[in-house]
Short mmCIF file of C-alpha atoms in Angstrom, two decimals:
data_model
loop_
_atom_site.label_atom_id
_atom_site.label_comp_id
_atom_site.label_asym_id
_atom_site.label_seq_id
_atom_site.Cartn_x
_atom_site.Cartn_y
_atom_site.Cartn_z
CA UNK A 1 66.92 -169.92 -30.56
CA UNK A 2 63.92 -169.59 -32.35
CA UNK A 3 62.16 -167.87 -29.27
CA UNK A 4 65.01 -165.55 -28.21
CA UNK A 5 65.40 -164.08 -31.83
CA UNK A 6 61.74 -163.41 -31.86
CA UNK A 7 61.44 -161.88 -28.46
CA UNK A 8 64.92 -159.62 -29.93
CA UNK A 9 62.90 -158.53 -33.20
CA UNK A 10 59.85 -158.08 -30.59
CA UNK A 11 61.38 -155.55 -28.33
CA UNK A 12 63.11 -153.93 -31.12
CA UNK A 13 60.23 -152.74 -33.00
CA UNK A 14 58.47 -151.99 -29.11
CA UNK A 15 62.09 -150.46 -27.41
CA UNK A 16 59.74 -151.74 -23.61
CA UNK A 17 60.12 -154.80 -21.79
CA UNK A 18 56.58 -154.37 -20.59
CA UNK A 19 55.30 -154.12 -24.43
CA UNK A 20 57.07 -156.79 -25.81
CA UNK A 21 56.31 -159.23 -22.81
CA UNK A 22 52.56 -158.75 -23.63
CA UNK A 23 52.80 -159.34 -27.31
CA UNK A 24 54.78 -162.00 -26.49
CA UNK A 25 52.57 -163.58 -23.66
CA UNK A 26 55.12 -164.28 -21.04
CA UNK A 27 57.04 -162.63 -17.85
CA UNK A 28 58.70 -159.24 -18.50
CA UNK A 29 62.12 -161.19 -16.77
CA UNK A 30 61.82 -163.91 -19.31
CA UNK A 31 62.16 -161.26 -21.87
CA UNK A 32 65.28 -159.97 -20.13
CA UNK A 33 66.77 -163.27 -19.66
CA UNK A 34 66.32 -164.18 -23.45
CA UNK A 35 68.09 -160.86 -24.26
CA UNK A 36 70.57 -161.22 -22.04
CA UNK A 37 71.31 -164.86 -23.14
CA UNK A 38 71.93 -163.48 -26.94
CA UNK A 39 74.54 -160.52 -25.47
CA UNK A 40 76.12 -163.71 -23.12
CA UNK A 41 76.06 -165.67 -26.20
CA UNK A 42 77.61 -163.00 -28.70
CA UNK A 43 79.29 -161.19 -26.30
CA UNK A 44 77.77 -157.77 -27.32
CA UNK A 45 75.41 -154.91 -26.07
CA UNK A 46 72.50 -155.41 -27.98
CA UNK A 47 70.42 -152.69 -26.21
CA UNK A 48 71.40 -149.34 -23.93
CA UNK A 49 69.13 -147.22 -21.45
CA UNK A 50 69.73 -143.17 -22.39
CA UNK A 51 67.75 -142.01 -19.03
CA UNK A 52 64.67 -144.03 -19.62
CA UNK A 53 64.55 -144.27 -22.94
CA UNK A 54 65.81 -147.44 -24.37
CA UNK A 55 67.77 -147.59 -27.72
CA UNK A 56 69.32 -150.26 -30.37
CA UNK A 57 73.12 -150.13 -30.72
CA UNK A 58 75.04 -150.41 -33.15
CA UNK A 59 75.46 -154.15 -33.10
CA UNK A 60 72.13 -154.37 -31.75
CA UNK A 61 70.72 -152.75 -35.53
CA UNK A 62 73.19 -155.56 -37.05
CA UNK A 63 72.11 -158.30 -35.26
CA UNK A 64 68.50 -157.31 -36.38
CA UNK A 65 69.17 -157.20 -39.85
CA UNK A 66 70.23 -160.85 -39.56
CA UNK A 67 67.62 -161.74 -37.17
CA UNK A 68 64.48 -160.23 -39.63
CA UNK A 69 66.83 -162.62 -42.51
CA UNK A 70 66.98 -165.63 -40.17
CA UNK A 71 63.03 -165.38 -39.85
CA UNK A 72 62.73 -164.88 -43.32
CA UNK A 73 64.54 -168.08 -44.07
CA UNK A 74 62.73 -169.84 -41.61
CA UNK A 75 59.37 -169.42 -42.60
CA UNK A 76 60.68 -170.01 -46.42
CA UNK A 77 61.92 -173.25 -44.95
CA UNK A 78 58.13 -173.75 -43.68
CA UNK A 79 56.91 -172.90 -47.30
CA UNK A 80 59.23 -175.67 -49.06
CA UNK A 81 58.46 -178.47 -46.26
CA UNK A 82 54.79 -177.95 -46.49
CA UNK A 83 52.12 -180.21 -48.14
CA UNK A 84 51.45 -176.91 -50.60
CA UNK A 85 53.25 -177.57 -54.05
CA UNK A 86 52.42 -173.90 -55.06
CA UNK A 87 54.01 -171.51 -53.14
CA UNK A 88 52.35 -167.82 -52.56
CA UNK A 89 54.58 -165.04 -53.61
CA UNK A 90 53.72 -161.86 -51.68
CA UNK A 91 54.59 -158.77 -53.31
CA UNK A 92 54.16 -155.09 -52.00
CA UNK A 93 53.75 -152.17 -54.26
CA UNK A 94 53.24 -148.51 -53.39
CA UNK A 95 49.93 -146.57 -54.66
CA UNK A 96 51.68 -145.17 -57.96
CA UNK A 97 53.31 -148.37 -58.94
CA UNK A 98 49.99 -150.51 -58.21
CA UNK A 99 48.10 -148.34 -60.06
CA UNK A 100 49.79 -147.21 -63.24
CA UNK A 101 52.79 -149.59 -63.51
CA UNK A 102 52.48 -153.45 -61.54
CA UNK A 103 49.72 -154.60 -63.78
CA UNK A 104 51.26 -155.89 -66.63
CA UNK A 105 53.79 -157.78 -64.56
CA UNK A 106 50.87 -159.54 -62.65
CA UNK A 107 49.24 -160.18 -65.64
CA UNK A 108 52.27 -161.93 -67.17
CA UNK A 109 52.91 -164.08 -63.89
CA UNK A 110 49.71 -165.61 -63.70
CA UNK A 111 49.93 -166.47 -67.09
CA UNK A 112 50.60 -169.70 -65.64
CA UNK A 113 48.92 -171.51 -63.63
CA UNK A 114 50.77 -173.32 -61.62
CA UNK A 115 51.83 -169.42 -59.74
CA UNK A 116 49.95 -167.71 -56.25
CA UNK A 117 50.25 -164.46 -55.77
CA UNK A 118 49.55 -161.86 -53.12
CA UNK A 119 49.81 -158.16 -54.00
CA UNK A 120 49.64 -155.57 -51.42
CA UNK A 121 48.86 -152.24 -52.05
CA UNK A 122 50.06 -149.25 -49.56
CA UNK A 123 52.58 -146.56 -48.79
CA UNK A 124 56.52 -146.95 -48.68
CA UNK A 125 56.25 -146.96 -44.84
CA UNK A 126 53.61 -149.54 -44.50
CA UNK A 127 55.24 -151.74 -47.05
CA UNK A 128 58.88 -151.84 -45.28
CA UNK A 129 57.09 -152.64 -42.17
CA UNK A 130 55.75 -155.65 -43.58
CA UNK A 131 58.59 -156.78 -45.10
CA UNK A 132 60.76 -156.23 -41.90
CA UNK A 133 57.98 -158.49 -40.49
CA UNK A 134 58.38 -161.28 -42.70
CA UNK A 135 54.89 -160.40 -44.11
CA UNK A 136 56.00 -159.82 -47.84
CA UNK A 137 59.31 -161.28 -50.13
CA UNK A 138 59.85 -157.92 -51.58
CA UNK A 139 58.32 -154.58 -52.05
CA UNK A 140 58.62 -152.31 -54.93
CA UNK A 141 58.86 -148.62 -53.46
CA UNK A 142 59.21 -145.21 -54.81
CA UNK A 143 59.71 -143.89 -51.77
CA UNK A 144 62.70 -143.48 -49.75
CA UNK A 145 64.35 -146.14 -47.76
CA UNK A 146 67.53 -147.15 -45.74
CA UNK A 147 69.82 -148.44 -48.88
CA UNK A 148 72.21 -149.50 -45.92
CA UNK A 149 69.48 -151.99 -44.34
CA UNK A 150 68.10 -153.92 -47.71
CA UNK A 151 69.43 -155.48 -50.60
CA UNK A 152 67.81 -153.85 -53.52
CA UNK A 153 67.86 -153.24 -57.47
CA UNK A 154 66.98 -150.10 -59.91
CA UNK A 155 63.78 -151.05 -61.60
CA UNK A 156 63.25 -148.15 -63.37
CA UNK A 157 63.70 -144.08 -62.71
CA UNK A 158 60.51 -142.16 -63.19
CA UNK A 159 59.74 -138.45 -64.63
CA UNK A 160 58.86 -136.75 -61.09
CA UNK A 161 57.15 -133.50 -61.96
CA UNK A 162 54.06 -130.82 -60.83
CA UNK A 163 51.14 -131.34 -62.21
CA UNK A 164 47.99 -128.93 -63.10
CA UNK A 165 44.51 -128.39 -65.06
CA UNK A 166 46.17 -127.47 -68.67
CA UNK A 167 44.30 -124.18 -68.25
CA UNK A 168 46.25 -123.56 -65.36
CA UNK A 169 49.20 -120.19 -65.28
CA UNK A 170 51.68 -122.91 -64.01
CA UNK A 171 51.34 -124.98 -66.91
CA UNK A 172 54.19 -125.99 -68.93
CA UNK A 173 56.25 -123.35 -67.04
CA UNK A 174 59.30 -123.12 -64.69
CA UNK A 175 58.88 -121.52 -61.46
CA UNK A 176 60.06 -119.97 -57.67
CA UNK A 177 59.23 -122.06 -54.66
CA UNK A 178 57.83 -118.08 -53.36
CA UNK A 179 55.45 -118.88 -56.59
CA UNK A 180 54.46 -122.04 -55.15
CA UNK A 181 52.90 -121.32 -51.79
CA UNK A 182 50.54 -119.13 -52.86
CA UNK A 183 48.85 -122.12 -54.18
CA UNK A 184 46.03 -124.47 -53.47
CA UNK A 185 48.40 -127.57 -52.79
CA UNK A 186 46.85 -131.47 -53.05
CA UNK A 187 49.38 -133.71 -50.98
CA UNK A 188 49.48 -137.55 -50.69
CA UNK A 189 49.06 -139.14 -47.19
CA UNK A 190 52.02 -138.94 -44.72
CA UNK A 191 54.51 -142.65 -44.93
CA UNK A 192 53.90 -142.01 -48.69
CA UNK A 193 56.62 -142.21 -51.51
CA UNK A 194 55.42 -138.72 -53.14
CA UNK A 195 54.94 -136.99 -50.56
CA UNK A 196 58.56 -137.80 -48.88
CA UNK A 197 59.90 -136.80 -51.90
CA UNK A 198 58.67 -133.13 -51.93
CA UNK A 199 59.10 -132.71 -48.79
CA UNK A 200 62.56 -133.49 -49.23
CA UNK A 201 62.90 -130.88 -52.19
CA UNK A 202 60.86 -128.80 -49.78
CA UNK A 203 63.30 -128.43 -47.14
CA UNK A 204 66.66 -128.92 -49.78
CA UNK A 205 64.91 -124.94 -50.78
CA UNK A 206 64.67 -124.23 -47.03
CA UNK A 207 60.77 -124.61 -46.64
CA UNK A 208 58.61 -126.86 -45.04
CA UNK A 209 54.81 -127.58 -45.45
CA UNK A 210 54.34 -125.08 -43.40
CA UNK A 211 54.26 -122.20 -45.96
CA UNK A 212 51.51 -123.48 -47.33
CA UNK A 213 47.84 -121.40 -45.97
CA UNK A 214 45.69 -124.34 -48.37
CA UNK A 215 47.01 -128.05 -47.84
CA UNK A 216 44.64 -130.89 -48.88
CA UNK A 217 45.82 -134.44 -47.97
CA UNK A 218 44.03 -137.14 -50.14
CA UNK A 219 45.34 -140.36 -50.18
CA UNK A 220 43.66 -141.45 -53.36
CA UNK A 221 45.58 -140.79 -56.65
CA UNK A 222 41.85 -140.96 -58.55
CA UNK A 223 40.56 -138.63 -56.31
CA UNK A 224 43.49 -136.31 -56.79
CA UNK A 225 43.26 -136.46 -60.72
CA UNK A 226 39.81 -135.77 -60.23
CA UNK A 227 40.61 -132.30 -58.34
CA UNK A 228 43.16 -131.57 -60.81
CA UNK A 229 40.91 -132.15 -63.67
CA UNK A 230 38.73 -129.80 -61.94
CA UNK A 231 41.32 -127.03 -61.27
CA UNK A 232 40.35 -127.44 -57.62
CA UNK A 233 44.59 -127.72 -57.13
CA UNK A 234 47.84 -128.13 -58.04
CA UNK A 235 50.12 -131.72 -57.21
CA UNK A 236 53.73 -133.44 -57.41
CA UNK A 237 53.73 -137.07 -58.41
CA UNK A 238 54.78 -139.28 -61.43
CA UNK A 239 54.05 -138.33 -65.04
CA UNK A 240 52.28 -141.80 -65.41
CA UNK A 241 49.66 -141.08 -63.11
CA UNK A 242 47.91 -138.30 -65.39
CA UNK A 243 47.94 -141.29 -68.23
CA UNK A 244 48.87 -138.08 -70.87
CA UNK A 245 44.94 -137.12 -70.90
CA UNK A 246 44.60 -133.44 -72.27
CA UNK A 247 42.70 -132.15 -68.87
CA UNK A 248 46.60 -132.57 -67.33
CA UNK A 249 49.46 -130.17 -68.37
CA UNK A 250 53.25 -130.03 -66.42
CA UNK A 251 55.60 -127.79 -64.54
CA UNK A 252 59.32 -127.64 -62.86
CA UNK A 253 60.57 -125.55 -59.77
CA UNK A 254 63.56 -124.28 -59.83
CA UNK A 255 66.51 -126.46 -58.74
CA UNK A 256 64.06 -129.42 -58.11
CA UNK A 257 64.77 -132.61 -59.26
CA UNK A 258 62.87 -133.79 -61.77
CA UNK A 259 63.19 -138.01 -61.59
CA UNK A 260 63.08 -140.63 -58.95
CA UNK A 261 64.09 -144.08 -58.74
CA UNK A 262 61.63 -147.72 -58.47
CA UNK A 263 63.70 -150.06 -56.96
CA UNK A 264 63.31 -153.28 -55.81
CA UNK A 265 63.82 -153.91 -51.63
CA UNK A 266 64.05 -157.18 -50.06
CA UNK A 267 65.85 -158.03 -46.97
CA UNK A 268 69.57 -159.22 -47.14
CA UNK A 269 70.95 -162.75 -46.58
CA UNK A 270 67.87 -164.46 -48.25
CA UNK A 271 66.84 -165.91 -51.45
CA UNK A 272 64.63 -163.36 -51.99
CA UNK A 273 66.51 -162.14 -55.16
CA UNK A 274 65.88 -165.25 -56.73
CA UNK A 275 62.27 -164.71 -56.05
CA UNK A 276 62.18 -161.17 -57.83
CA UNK A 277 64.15 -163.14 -60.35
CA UNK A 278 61.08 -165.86 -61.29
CA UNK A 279 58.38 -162.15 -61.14
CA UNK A 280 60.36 -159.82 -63.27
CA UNK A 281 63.11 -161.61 -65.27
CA UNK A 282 61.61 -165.45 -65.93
CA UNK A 283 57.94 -164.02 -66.41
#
């Protein structure tokens, strides 16, 4: 079983027999034989061909779900039956939340001794891939996510606002999207939490990046506060990141929202809540 639900996940996250039977190093029919075995067991359609292009179903995206939380289990099984009496906890944190907010938390974890700990650092995107693959317990994310897919809790909502040089015209006022554009704009990387999120109010006001003649992508938050500091630009992101230094100074856009939510993601059907249980509530 073990084999056939990893060959599943495999051509899932490839949607080709061909890719998935060289990851997996065997026969592009075994792969067909293991997925047809599953639908034979379960007596579903896990995958369809729409021309060429092959697709999940419906119960095909279910039956993942439970298949990433089988694998989960399984390699937490692995963990408990091990010669290790410390177990590892791997934790994933977006930029903003590694850099302004986690440290405390890590801080009070290792307090003791007897803990491991792996923090990763990276964008929303990268960070739910990893935890699909059984790479991390849980992630904490600003960024948007499938609430459907994950179990997940509210950690905290955050002031979500523009920033610019305190000697900037925008600062401390309200303003038109039309206002916006004519600006020097400093963006995060693409897959990250800030940068999904004004997009999103982007196209909510019926724009896209596209209006904008300057865009800067810079993936570093220090490098950003740097530019801003500089009056080089103008950015969206969390009120923590400017640390409430005097070089820094705030603005709104009309009909924008102006917080977001942390939460907590970890995949469903595993006792990974009682994991984000021992980091956040026992520490």
């Amino acid at each position: 079983m073990d084999a056939k639900i990893n060959t599943f996940i495999t051509l899932c996250e490839t949607l080709n027999y061909r890719a998935a039977s060289e990851i997996l190093h065997i026969t592009q029919p075994a792969v067909t034989k293991q997925i047809q075995s599953l639908e034979q067991e379960y007596n579903v359609k896990l995958f369809n061909y729409d021309g060429r292009k092959l697709t999940i179903t419906e119960k095909g995206q279910i039956f993942l779900d439970y298949s990433r939380s089988l694998m989960n289990n399984y390699k937490e099984l692995e963990n408990v039956m091990s010669q290790e009496d410390i177990r590892e906890l791997r934790v994933g944190v977006t930029k903003t939340i590694g850099e302004y907010v986690i440290g405390e938390w890590v801080a009070k974890y290792l307090k003791e001794s007897k803990r491991k700990l792996k923090l990763v650092v990276d964008n929303t995107d990268s960070l739910v891939n990893m935890l699909n693959d059984n790479m991390l317990d849980f992630i904490l994310a600003e960024g948007m996510f499938c609430k459907e897919r994950y179990d997940y809790r509210l950690f905290r909502e955050e002031k979500y606002t523009g920033i610019c040089n305190s000697s900037h015209p925008f600062a401390g006022k309200r303003i038109t999207v039309d206002r916006l554009k004519q600006e020097r704009l400093i963006v995060r990387e693409e897959g990250s939490g800030t940068r999904k999120f004004f997009q999103r109010e982007l196209e909510e006001s019926g724009y896209s990046l596209e209006i904008f003649d300057n865009l800067v992508t810079v993936s570093s938050f220090e490098v950003i506060r740097e530019l801003i500091k500089e009056n080089i630009g103008i950015t969206f992101g969390y009120k923590s990141i400017t640390k409430d230094e005097k070089e820094f100074s705030y603005f709104t856009v009309d009909g924008w929202r102006d917080k977001h939510e942390f939460n907590i993601v970890y995949l469903k059907h595993t006792n990974a809540g009682k994991l984000v249980d021992e980091f956040f509530i026992k520490n």
